[in-house]
Amino acid sequence: MSLLRIDSSIRTEGSVSREVLDSLERSYLEADPGAAVVRRDLGRDPISPATWAAAVAAGMTPEDRRSDEQRAALATAGELADELAAADAVVIGSPLYNFGIAAHLKSWVDLLVTDPRFAPGTSPLAGTSVVLVVSRGGGYGPGTPREGWDHGTGWITRILRDVWGADVTVVEAELTLAEVVPAMAELRPLAAQKRAEAHEAAAKLGVALRAS
């Protein structure tokens, strides 16, 4: 069994999505200390959008006329595809930024789609369990002022489930900015509750992934 962990938070300290993924990874390894975990940190080591553009251009260029940049982009896409295809289970941290997913995570998806194995219609992750850990600074649930403003979770879930065929479970932590935004002070108890619930759910999923 191998677990692929993808982080996309731009924060290395104080990131809720990283913390919740830590809980999942910890429980996964406690279930089997010898299990393999492959980590890709898109926040610390981002993929340039220019790499995606070069890979797209390469796909429209005869092989013998491709530039070194295009060949390198295709090689990077192949590396990402190899990594994802080899995983028995995948966990992804997806913070909500400006009502959408992190640009780093979008670049990862875009580049993967240039590899024929992950092009639409291929379902390369059929039978693969994917846990998506979503963190949101505010509240976006039913009845809140910003209900429907989360345009990131639905998109990445559709890519993982409907395009790539994965079995997706979403873990959500909301109100993560309550501790640092004075106007959200009254929401801090609820934020702490939601954070604890996310950690608990992630820990249980870590065990379940290892047992599957």
mmCIF file of C-alpha atoms in Angstrom, residues 5-10 15 17-19 21-22 25 39-45 91-95 104-105:
data_model
loop_
_atom_site.group_PDB
_atom_site.id
_atom_site.type_symbol
_atom_site.label_atom_id
_atom_site.label_comp_id
_atom_site.label_asym_id
_atom_site.label_seq_id
_atom_site.Cartn_x
_atom_site.Cartn_y
_atom_site.Cartn_z
ATOM 1 C CA ARG A 5 -0.198 13.198 -0.020
ATOM 2 C CA ILE A 6 -0.681 16.472 -1.892
ATOM 3 C CA ASP A 7 -0.433 19.772 0.000
ATOM 4 C CA SER A 8 -1.347 23.039 -1.705
ATOM 5 C CA SER A 9 -1.501 25.585 1.114
ATOM 6 C CA ILE A 10 0.782 28.584 0.668
ATOM 7 C CA SER A 15 -2.205 25.893 7.867
ATOM 8 C CA SER A 17 -5.377 21.856 5.761
ATOM 9 C CA ARG A 18 -1.819 20.742 6.562
ATOM 10 C CA GLU A 19 -2.734 20.049 10.184
ATOM 11 C CA LEU A 21 -3.699 16.018 6.680
ATOM 12 C CA ASP A 22 -1.123 15.425 9.419
ATOM 13 C CA GLU A 25 -1.253 10.604 7.786
ATOM 14 C CA ARG A 39 4.535 13.579 -0.376
ATOM 15 C CA ARG A 40 4.233 16.339 -2.953
ATOM 16 C CA ASP A 41 4.059 19.850 -1.542
ATOM 17 C CA LEU A 42 2.704 22.167 -4.206
ATOM 18 C CA GLY A 43 2.775 25.090 -1.796
ATOM 19 C CA ARG A 44 6.505 24.820 -1.170
ATOM 20 C CA ASP A 45 7.434 23.515 -4.613
ATOM 21 C CA VAL A 91 -5.105 12.661 0.188
ATOM 22 C CA ILE A 92 -5.251 16.265 -0.962
ATOM 23 C CA GLY A 93 -5.286 19.494 1.026
ATOM 24 C CA SER A 94 -7.377 22.149 -0.705
ATOM 25 C CA PRO A 95 -7.665 25.532 1.032
ATOM 26 C CA HIS A 104 -0.838 25.610 -7.281
ATOM 27 C CA LEU A 105 -3.429 22.826 -7.153
#
